[in-house]
Amino acid sequence: MAQVGSEVRRSGWQGLTPAPAMSEAQFARWVELVRHRTGMLLSPERKSFLVTSLTARMRELGIADYDAYYELVAHGPRGAVEWVLLVDRLTVHETRFFRHRPSFDLVRTRVLPQSPVPEALQPYRIQVWSIGCATGEEAYSLAIAIDEHLSRLGGRYYFGITATDISLSALATARRGIYPGKRLDRIAPDQRARYFRRVAPDTWEVVPALRKRVCFAQLNVLELARAPLAPMDLIFCQNVLIYFDRAQRQAILDQVVRRLAPGGVLVLGPGEVVGWRHPELERVHHPDTLAWRRVARRGGGAA
Ligand SMILES: C[S@@+](CC[C@H](N)C(=O)[O-])C[C@H]1O[C@@H](n2cnc3c(N)ncnc32)[C@H](O)[C@@H]1O
């Protein structure tokens, strides 16, 4: 960080001076707070990320040391508000449309019907959940893939997508559904013409007909047991579990499986869990993907 002269009297250190050193004890205290509230594990390698995130916010508030900021964040109603802001800075919202293409191919070929649904079974319905949806690209990609496929098959259909994340700022972006052109690099021209409209030069908005199929809500994956969610036919959970330790991953997955309707499919990112099994799930095989289908009635726990 560049060093420029003058001091801010209130804080004792100026915005552009180097961040104060964080002791190991202070680091351990912050790691525990973040782990306890979000489940995220901040490894020693991520100390500089924590320091940068905290000091950026402390500068805005004119707070000079980590302990004083900790006391502000950890307690009381003001702390609860502050925590929401801090969580946005500590979480990684990296995402893109159709991020992991094989997983979307799996949805088209192994989850959705392959031939027109008989009239008596129409409208065909599918409920989808995108966990850790960040700024919405994953949820809208699912909506596009499903709508394209079902409209091609013909017949009446209905789909709804619930998309959840811990970060309120990411969810606000997701709800707006407005993206700069460069973020649409994986959207084919015909998809762009059908599912987006230009709202400014090189700025695109998801069309209302698609947006209204997606409902965004704040949900901490550590609190799934309390979440009022209907059984889901398809659950996407990609690039989220990587932030949790093995025991937490298992606990989260156990809760996720409980939300899976019989016959429903859970899709993780490839390699996100190793050696995990669940008595009610069977693997769905599709190249370069990691997915399971719920076969049994509910009742079992995670293996
Ligand atoms: C790297 S993004 C993944 C986005 C998308 N699923 C994808 O694969 O492109 C991870 C998301 O997980 C969210 N997240 C992190 N901890 C969480 C928690 N405890 N509960 C819910 N979401 C969380 C972050 O806010 C972030 O938006």
XYZ file of C-alpha atoms and ligand atoms in Angstrom:
330
model
C 0.000 0.000 0.000
C 1.344 3.454 -0.850
C 2.331 5.688 2.047
C 1.192 9.297 2.023
C 1.809 11.730 4.833
C -1.045 13.155 6.840
C -2.800 11.541 9.771
C -6.490 11.233 10.511
C -6.840 12.415 14.080
C -9.849 10.232 14.914
C -8.206 6.959 13.993
C -4.531 7.620 14.531
C -3.715 6.085 11.109
C -4.528 7.338 7.701
C -6.412 5.495 5.021
C -3.414 4.983 2.779
C -0.806 4.125 5.406
C 0.024 0.443 5.887
C -2.474 -1.627 7.834
C -1.522 -2.206 11.476
C 0.127 -5.565 12.195
C -2.284 -8.261 13.322
C -0.976 -10.484 16.130
C -1.501 -14.244 16.030
C -3.910 -13.945 18.962
C -5.954 -11.324 17.109
C -5.944 -13.448 13.958
C -7.127 -16.508 15.924
C -9.962 -14.478 17.464
C -11.200 -13.250 14.078
C -10.840 -16.700 12.512
C -13.038 -18.133 15.254
C -15.700 -15.429 14.880
C -15.892 -15.923 11.107
C -15.892 -19.719 11.459
C -18.574 -19.659 14.120
C -20.901 -17.369 12.166
C -20.361 -18.406 8.566
C -18.550 -21.729 8.767
C -15.810 -20.288 6.580
C -12.311 -21.363 7.476
C -9.658 -18.696 7.120
C -6.359 -20.533 6.802
C -3.089 -18.820 7.826
C -2.483 -18.195 4.113
C -5.611 -16.040 4.067
C -4.436 -13.772 6.880
C -3.467 -11.009 4.453
C -6.935 -11.255 2.844
C -8.526 -10.864 6.292
C -6.251 -7.943 7.148
C -7.061 -6.193 3.853
C -10.802 -6.741 4.249
C -10.880 -5.587 7.876
C -8.674 -2.566 7.420
C -10.663 -1.357 4.410
C -13.776 -1.297 6.546
C -11.997 0.011 9.666
C -10.678 2.912 7.596
C -14.202 3.835 6.556
C -15.216 3.864 10.199
C -12.054 5.551 11.463
C -11.237 2.662 13.771
C -7.554 2.137 14.403
C -7.188 -1.329 15.863
C -8.516 -4.808 15.271
C -9.660 -5.368 18.842
C -11.806 -2.246 18.874
C -13.401 -3.285 15.584
C -13.901 -6.827 16.891
C -15.789 -5.465 19.904
C -17.986 -3.412 17.583
C -18.739 -6.342 15.289
C -19.201 -9.015 17.936
C -21.798 -7.303 20.127
C -25.156 -5.594 20.048
C -27.501 -4.370 17.331
C -24.837 -2.127 15.776
C -22.591 -5.189 15.580
C -25.291 -7.121 13.722
C -25.526 -4.393 11.094
C -21.761 -4.142 10.840
C -21.475 -7.902 10.469
C -23.675 -7.853 7.353
C -21.305 -5.366 5.711
C -18.226 -7.301 6.737
C -19.549 -10.645 5.502
C -19.869 -9.172 2.012
C -16.177 -8.399 2.035
C -15.079 -11.727 3.432
C -17.036 -13.896 1.028
C -15.847 -14.675 -2.488
C -18.569 -14.006 -5.043
C -16.716 -15.161 -8.113
C -19.154 -16.717 -10.564
C -20.213 -16.645 -14.210
C -23.014 -17.738 -16.485
C -22.868 -21.470 -17.334
C -19.764 -21.721 -15.190
C -19.439 -25.511 -15.298
C -20.936 -26.542 -18.634
C -20.974 -30.331 -18.043
C -23.266 -29.798 -15.048
C -25.758 -27.964 -17.256
C -25.510 -30.755 -19.843
C -26.356 -33.163 -17.038
C -29.460 -31.125 -16.210
C -30.593 -31.245 -19.837
C -29.897 -34.937 -20.364
C -30.364 -36.574 -16.933
C -32.813 -34.374 -15.059
C -35.255 -32.886 -17.573
C -37.596 -35.094 -19.654
C -36.209 -36.195 -23.008
C -39.551 -36.426 -24.805
C -42.807 -34.470 -24.571
C -44.623 -35.010 -21.287
C -48.019 -36.759 -21.798
C -50.933 -34.337 -21.750
C -52.330 -35.908 -18.574
C -49.103 -35.128 -16.690
C -48.942 -31.500 -17.787
C -48.010 -29.000 -16.677
C -44.605 -30.558 -16.067
C -43.186 -28.967 -12.894
C -39.684 -28.670 -11.562
C -38.448 -26.871 -8.428
C -34.783 -25.907 -8.338
C -32.460 -24.549 -5.632
C -29.187 -22.753 -6.294
C -27.158 -22.719 -3.053
C -24.541 -19.972 -2.763
C -25.906 -18.218 -5.828
C -23.632 -15.151 -5.443
C -24.675 -12.462 -7.952
C -27.250 -14.666 -9.680
C -25.507 -15.977 -12.794
C -25.868 -19.630 -11.770
C -29.590 -19.277 -11.056
C -30.296 -17.458 -14.325
C -28.213 -20.015 -16.249
C -30.368 -22.764 -14.766
C -33.496 -20.845 -15.726
C -32.245 -20.408 -19.302
C -31.201 -24.064 -19.667
C -34.534 -25.309 -18.311
C -36.705 -22.896 -20.279
C -34.866 -23.590 -23.540
C -35.150 -27.328 -23.094
C -38.790 -27.444 -22.004
C -39.990 -24.964 -24.600
C -38.303 -27.085 -27.279
C -40.168 -30.169 -26.038
C -43.479 -28.345 -26.141
C -46.449 -28.743 -23.794
C -47.232 -26.834 -20.640
C -44.563 -26.559 -17.954
C -43.699 -24.616 -14.837
C -40.357 -24.151 -13.117
C -39.331 -22.135 -10.089
C -35.815 -21.429 -8.879
C -34.955 -20.530 -5.295
C -31.505 -18.986 -5.104
C -29.861 -18.350 -1.740
C -26.669 -16.805 -0.422
C -25.350 -15.330 2.808
C -24.294 -12.055 1.169
C -26.936 -9.342 0.954
C -24.993 -7.229 -1.528
C -24.537 -10.206 -3.866
C -28.262 -10.924 -3.596
C -29.117 -7.302 -4.404
C -27.086 -7.576 -7.630
C -28.742 -10.902 -8.400
C -32.227 -9.462 -7.943
C -31.467 -6.539 -10.260
C -30.387 -9.011 -12.926
C -28.351 -6.379 -14.782
C -24.915 -7.340 -16.083
C -22.202 -5.709 -18.177
C -21.786 -7.221 -21.637
C -18.486 -8.903 -20.794
C -20.233 -11.053 -18.186
C -22.412 -12.520 -20.921
C -19.451 -14.041 -22.776
C -20.833 -17.576 -22.256
C -24.335 -16.670 -23.364
C -24.984 -17.637 -26.989
C -26.330 -14.861 -29.263
C -29.744 -16.537 -29.535
C -29.918 -16.883 -25.726
C -29.009 -13.229 -25.335
C -31.681 -12.198 -27.814
C -34.293 -14.266 -26.020
C -33.444 -13.857 -22.333
C -31.791 -10.418 -22.072
C -32.586 -6.891 -23.169
C -30.146 -4.062 -23.591
C -30.740 -1.328 -21.000
C -27.644 0.797 -21.680
C -24.679 0.549 -24.021
C -23.080 -2.803 -23.233
C -25.406 -3.418 -20.263
C -27.963 -6.188 -20.288
C -30.937 -7.017 -18.123
C -32.498 -10.436 -17.674
C -35.994 -10.238 -19.159
C -38.803 -10.032 -16.573
C -40.362 -13.318 -17.752
C -37.194 -15.154 -16.704
C -36.495 -13.020 -13.621
C -39.867 -13.782 -12.144
C -39.029 -17.489 -12.201
C -36.159 -16.887 -9.761
C -36.621 -15.989 -6.105
C -33.523 -14.763 -4.245
C -33.277 -15.033 -0.472
C -30.634 -14.761 2.210
C -29.748 -18.075 3.804
C -26.684 -19.184 5.724
C -25.888 -22.796 4.798
C -25.047 -23.436 8.443
C -28.680 -22.721 9.296
C -30.385 -24.977 6.770
C -32.142 -26.938 9.495
C -34.347 -23.892 10.141
C -34.974 -23.040 6.491
C -38.601 -23.390 5.342
C -37.980 -24.928 1.915
C -40.225 -27.165 -0.156
C -38.769 -30.420 -1.538
C -36.530 -29.677 -4.512
C -36.232 -31.639 -7.773
C -32.813 -30.220 -8.555
C -30.242 -28.706 -6.210
C -27.097 -26.996 -7.466
C -24.394 -26.456 -4.868
C -21.157 -25.491 -6.577
C -18.072 -23.702 -5.290
C -19.574 -23.248 -1.839
C -18.582 -26.357 0.130
C -14.917 -25.593 -0.530
C -15.074 -22.958 2.222
C -16.003 -25.474 4.909
C -14.176 -28.226 6.755
C -15.032 -31.883 6.248
C -17.412 -32.151 9.205
C -19.284 -29.004 8.203
C -19.545 -30.196 4.597
C -21.126 -33.420 5.763
C -23.557 -31.580 8.029
C -24.522 -29.187 5.212
C -24.939 -32.029 2.716
C -27.067 -33.971 5.172
C -29.425 -30.993 5.428
C -29.380 -30.501 1.674
C -30.355 -34.125 1.037
C -33.342 -33.666 3.347
C -34.591 -30.961 0.976
C -34.303 -33.229 -2.058
C -37.605 -34.632 -3.351
C -37.660 -38.367 -4.156
C -36.088 -38.676 -7.601
C -34.493 -35.241 -7.193
C -30.900 -34.631 -8.248
C -28.093 -32.938 -6.302
C -25.272 -31.463 -8.396
C -21.986 -30.429 -6.774
C -18.875 -29.123 -8.474
C -16.510 -31.904 -9.581
C -14.082 -32.872 -6.814
C -15.908 -30.851 -4.168
C -16.393 -33.854 -1.905
C -14.352 -37.014 -1.898
C -15.646 -40.358 -0.638
C -19.002 -38.989 0.511
C -21.918 -41.414 0.425
C -25.506 -41.194 1.564
C -27.852 -44.156 1.985
C -30.670 -42.451 0.096
C -28.625 -41.340 -2.884
C -27.274 -43.060 -5.968
C -24.689 -41.547 -8.252
C -25.832 -40.014 -11.521
C -23.070 -40.619 -14.010
C -22.297 -37.979 -16.576
C -18.797 -37.053 -17.767
C -16.886 -34.591 -15.569
C -19.760 -34.067 -13.119
C -20.549 -34.951 -9.515
C -24.234 -35.681 -8.985
C -26.618 -37.960 -7.103
C -30.284 -38.873 -7.340
C -32.449 -39.435 -4.288
C -33.896 -42.908 -4.474
C -35.195 -43.829 -1.025
C -37.707 -42.303 1.323
C -36.366 -39.746 3.742
C -35.102 -40.718 7.210
C -31.386 -41.596 6.909
C -28.434 -39.380 7.767
C -25.202 -38.516 6.021
C -22.643 -41.280 5.832
C -17.578 -18.651 -5.202
S -19.256 -18.227 -4.981
C -20.067 -19.520 -5.894
C -21.130 -18.985 -6.799
C -21.813 -20.043 -7.710
N -22.387 -21.112 -6.949
C -20.846 -20.563 -8.728
O -20.428 -21.708 -8.620
O -20.486 -19.819 -9.646
C -19.530 -18.760 -3.284
C -20.760 -18.143 -2.671
O -21.018 -18.800 -1.426
C -21.521 -17.850 -0.535
N -21.360 -18.298 0.857
C -20.211 -18.371 1.584
N -20.476 -18.791 2.833
C -21.823 -18.993 2.877
C -22.716 -19.419 3.906
N -22.284 -19.721 5.148
N -24.030 -19.510 3.594
C -24.493 -19.202 2.355
N -23.701 -18.784 1.357
C -22.376 -18.682 1.616
C -20.714 -16.584 -0.839
O -21.360 -15.409 -0.394
C -20.574 -16.665 -2.359
O -21.542 -15.898 -3.013
